[in-house]
Coordinates of C-alpha atoms in Angstrom, one line a residue:
M193 CA -36.6 -65.2 77.6
H194 CA -38.0 -61.9 76.5
Q195 CA -36.6 -58.7 78.1
Y196 CA -39.8 -56.7 78.6
F197 CA -42.8 -56.7 80.9
I198 CA -46.1 -57.8 79.7
K199 CA -47.9 -56.3 82.7
T200 CA -46.1 -53.1 83.8
P201 CA -45.1 -53.6 87.4
W202 CA -46.5 -51.2 90.0
L203 CA -43.0 -50.2 91.1
V204 CA -42.2 -48.9 87.6
K205 CA -45.4 -46.9 87.6
K206 CA -44.5 -45.5 91.0
L207 CA -41.0 -44.6 89.9
F208 CA -42.3 -42.7 86.9
P209 CA -45.6 -41.2 88.1
H210 CA -45.5 -38.3 85.5
Y211 CA -46.0 -40.9 82.7
I212 CA -49.5 -42.2 82.1
W213 CA -49.6 -46.0 82.4
S214 CA -53.4 -46.5 82.8
L215 CA -56.4 -44.3 83.2
P216 CA -59.2 -44.2 85.9
S217 CA -62.3 -46.0 84.8
T218 CA -65.8 -46.2 86.3
N219 CA -67.4 -47.9 83.2
R220 CA -64.9 -50.8 82.6
E221 CA -63.2 -48.8 79.9
V222 CA -60.0 -50.0 78.3
Y223 CA -57.7 -48.2 75.9
L224 CA -56.4 -50.0 72.8
T225 CA -53.4 -48.3 71.2
F226 CA -51.6 -49.0 68.0
D227 CA -48.0 -47.9 67.3
D228 CA -45.9 -47.3 64.2
G229 CA -48.6 -46.7 61.6
P230 CA -50.3 -45.7 59.5
H231 CA -49.7 -48.6 57.2
K232 CA -51.5 -48.6 53.8
E233 CA -53.0 -52.1 54.3
I234 CA -52.7 -53.0 58.0
T235 CA -54.2 -49.9 59.5
P236 CA -57.4 -50.0 57.3
W237 CA -57.8 -53.6 58.4
V238 CA -57.5 -52.5 62.1
L239 CA -60.0 -49.8 61.5
N240 CA -62.5 -52.3 60.0
E241 CA -62.1 -54.7 63.0
L242 CA -62.6 -51.8 65.5
K243 CA -65.7 -50.6 63.6
Q244 CA -67.4 -54.0 63.9
Y245 CA -67.4 -53.6 67.7
N246 CA -68.0 -49.9 67.8
A247 CA -64.6 -49.7 69.4
L248 CA -62.5 -46.5 69.6
A249 CA -58.7 -46.6 69.9
S250 CA -55.6 -44.4 69.9
F251 CA -53.0 -44.5 67.1
F252 CA -49.5 -43.4 67.9
C253 CA -48.3 -42.5 64.4
I254 CA -44.8 -42.1 62.9
G255 CA -44.6 -38.8 61.0
K256 CA -43.0 -40.2 57.9
N257 CA -45.7 -42.8 57.7
V258 CA -48.4 -40.1 57.9
L259 CA -46.7 -38.4 54.9
E260 CA -46.7 -41.7 53.0
N261 CA -50.3 -42.6 53.8
P262 CA -52.3 -39.4 54.3
G263 CA -55.5 -41.0 53.2
V264 CA -55.2 -43.7 55.9
Y265 CA -54.3 -41.1 58.5
K266 CA -57.5 -39.2 57.5
N267 CA -59.5 -42.4 57.9
I268 CA -58.2 -42.7 61.5
L269 CA -59.5 -39.3 62.3
D270 CA -62.7 -39.6 60.4
G271 CA -63.4 -42.8 62.4
G272 CA -63.4 -40.8 65.6
H273 CA -60.1 -42.3 66.9
A274 CA -57.4 -40.4 68.7
V275 CA -53.9 -39.9 67.4
G276 CA -50.5 -39.4 69.1
N277 CA -47.0 -38.4 68.1
H278 CA -44.6 -41.3 67.9
T279 CA -41.7 -39.2 66.4
Q280 CA -41.0 -38.6 62.8
N281 CA -38.5 -41.5 62.3
H282 CA -39.1 -43.9 65.3
L283 CA -36.1 -42.7 67.2
N284 CA -34.8 -44.4 70.3
G285 CA -34.6 -41.7 73.0
W286 CA -31.8 -43.4 74.8
K287 CA -29.5 -43.4 71.7
V288 CA -29.8 -39.9 70.2
N289 CA -29.0 -36.5 71.7
A290 CA -31.7 -34.3 73.0
N291 CA -31.6 -31.7 70.1
D292 CA -32.0 -34.4 67.5
Y293 CA -34.8 -36.2 69.4
L294 CA -36.8 -33.1 70.0
A295 CA -36.3 -31.9 66.4
D296 CA -37.7 -35.3 65.2
I297 CA -40.8 -34.9 67.4
K298 CA -41.3 -31.3 66.2
E299 CA -41.1 -32.5 62.6
A300 CA -43.8 -35.1 63.3
S301 CA -46.0 -32.5 65.0
K302 CA -46.3 -30.6 61.7
N303 CA -48.7 -33.3 60.5
I304 CA -49.9 -34.9 63.8
E305 CA -52.0 -32.4 65.8
T306 CA -52.1 -33.9 69.3
N307 CA -51.0 -33.5 72.9
L308 CA -50.3 -37.2 73.3
F309 CA -46.8 -38.5 72.9
R310 CA -45.5 -42.1 73.1
P311 CA -41.7 -42.6 72.9
P312 CA -40.7 -45.4 70.6
Y313 CA -39.6 -48.5 72.6
G314 CA -40.9 -46.6 75.7
R315 CA -37.4 -45.0 75.9
I316 CA -37.1 -41.4 76.8
K317 CA -34.7 -39.3 79.0
Q318 CA -36.1 -37.2 81.8
K319 CA -34.4 -34.1 80.4
H320 CA -36.5 -34.4 77.2
L321 CA -39.8 -33.8 79.0
K322 CA -39.8 -30.0 79.2
G323 CA -38.6 -29.8 75.6
I324 CA -41.4 -32.0 74.3
N325 CA -44.0 -29.5 75.5
T326 CA -42.2 -26.7 73.5
V327 CA -41.9 -28.6 70.3
M328 CA -45.4 -30.0 70.3
N329 CA -46.8 -26.6 71.5
H330 CA -48.9 -28.4 74.1
Q331 CA -48.7 -29.5 77.7
S332 CA -47.9 -33.0 76.4
K333 CA -49.0 -36.2 78.0
I334 CA -46.5 -39.1 77.9
I335 CA -48.6 -42.2 77.2
M336 CA -47.0 -45.5 78.2
W337 CA -49.0 -48.7 78.9
D338 CA -50.3 -51.1 81.4
V339 CA -50.4 -54.2 79.1
L340 CA -48.0 -55.1 76.3
S341 CA -49.4 -57.5 73.8
A342 CA -45.9 -58.3 72.4
D343 CA -47.3 -58.7 69.0
F344 CA -44.0 -57.4 67.6
D345 CA -42.1 -60.4 69.0
Q346 CA -41.7 -63.0 66.3
N347 CA -40.4 -65.5 68.9
I348 CA -43.7 -65.9 70.7
S349 CA -46.8 -67.7 69.3
K350 CA -50.0 -65.9 68.4
E351 CA -51.7 -67.8 71.1
Q352 CA -49.3 -66.5 73.7
C353 CA -49.8 -63.0 72.4
L354 CA -53.5 -63.4 72.9
Q355 CA -53.0 -64.6 76.5
N356 CA -50.7 -61.7 77.2
V357 CA -53.7 -59.4 76.7
I358 CA -56.7 -61.3 78.1
K359 CA -54.9 -62.5 81.3
N360 CA -53.7 -59.0 82.2
V361 CA -56.4 -56.6 81.0
E362 CA -58.4 -54.7 83.6
A363 CA -60.6 -51.6 83.7
G364 CA -58.4 -48.6 82.8
S365 CA -55.7 -50.6 81.1
I366 CA -53.8 -49.0 78.2
I367 CA -52.9 -51.9 75.8
V368 CA -50.3 -51.8 73.1
F369 CA -50.6 -53.3 69.7
H370 CA -48.7 -52.4 66.5
D371 CA -50.2 -51.8 63.0
S372 CA -46.9 -52.8 61.4
E373 CA -45.8 -55.5 59.0
K374 CA -43.6 -57.1 61.7
A375 CA -46.5 -57.4 64.1
Y376 CA -49.2 -58.3 61.6
P377 CA -49.0 -62.1 61.7
N378 CA -49.8 -62.0 65.5
L379 CA -52.1 -59.0 65.3
K380 CA -54.3 -60.6 62.6
Y381 CA -55.0 -63.5 64.9
V382 CA -55.1 -61.6 68.2
L383 CA -57.1 -58.4 67.6
P384 CA -60.4 -60.0 66.5
K385 CA -60.3 -62.3 69.5
V386 CA -59.4 -59.5 72.0
L387 CA -62.3 -57.4 70.7
Q388 CA -64.6 -60.3 71.1
Y389 CA -63.3 -61.1 74.6
L390 CA -63.7 -57.5 75.7
A391 CA -67.2 -57.3 74.3
E392 CA -68.3 -60.5 76.0
N393 CA -66.8 -59.3 79.3
N394 CA -68.5 -55.9 79.2
F395 CA -65.4 -53.8 78.6
A396 CA -65.8 -50.6 76.6
C397 CA -63.0 -49.6 74.2
S398 CA -62.4 -45.9 74.4
K399 CA -59.8 -43.5 72.9
I400 CA -57.4 -41.5 75.1
E401 CA -58.6 -38.0 75.6
L402 CA -56.7 -35.7 78.0
A403 CA -57.1 -32.0 78.6
T404 CA -54.7 -29.8 76.6
T405 CA -53.1 -26.5 77.6
L406 CA -51.6 -24.5 74.8
N407 CA -48.3 -22.8 75.4
N408 CA -48.3 -19.1 75.1

């Protein structure tokens, strides 16, 4: 039995209203997101799949992976996609102290210009929130999700991973995938089929764009 929600319950969203779980949509927009890249081979494959459907997405990047794959990161931006800060070293916010966590986010922000932040594992302490605005030099937006594909879970089938998405997606959903080696066996099967399903059901894949206020 997995210990995570595929569809984020309304109560969780209500308890943490300052996090962004989904976005208003009047044109059947959905928001595909990809965590943990960029990867030298998987991310280009993802970009190619998205391009076939004229789909935009948001990539929550790990700072050290940006440094290792600067060309791939540039391709994300050149493709018109959004990027988000996912820390420098994929830290678990529940397991490190605030100073170390915020320093890691600040390090990532040197190479990832964005006001979007997603905590690895979705784990962050409330006391971190104000500090994130300072280290990112933005009024940051904490982006969570409405639908978890669970592509990272090697104990579920690729067919189940697909059903996780198509049974739960709705207009405004933020959907999580991973452009990582661990997730790739599921992702390679699921992403093309999800893109086809969304196109056939008149969903539009958009990137996350939220207003930014620079700190003085």
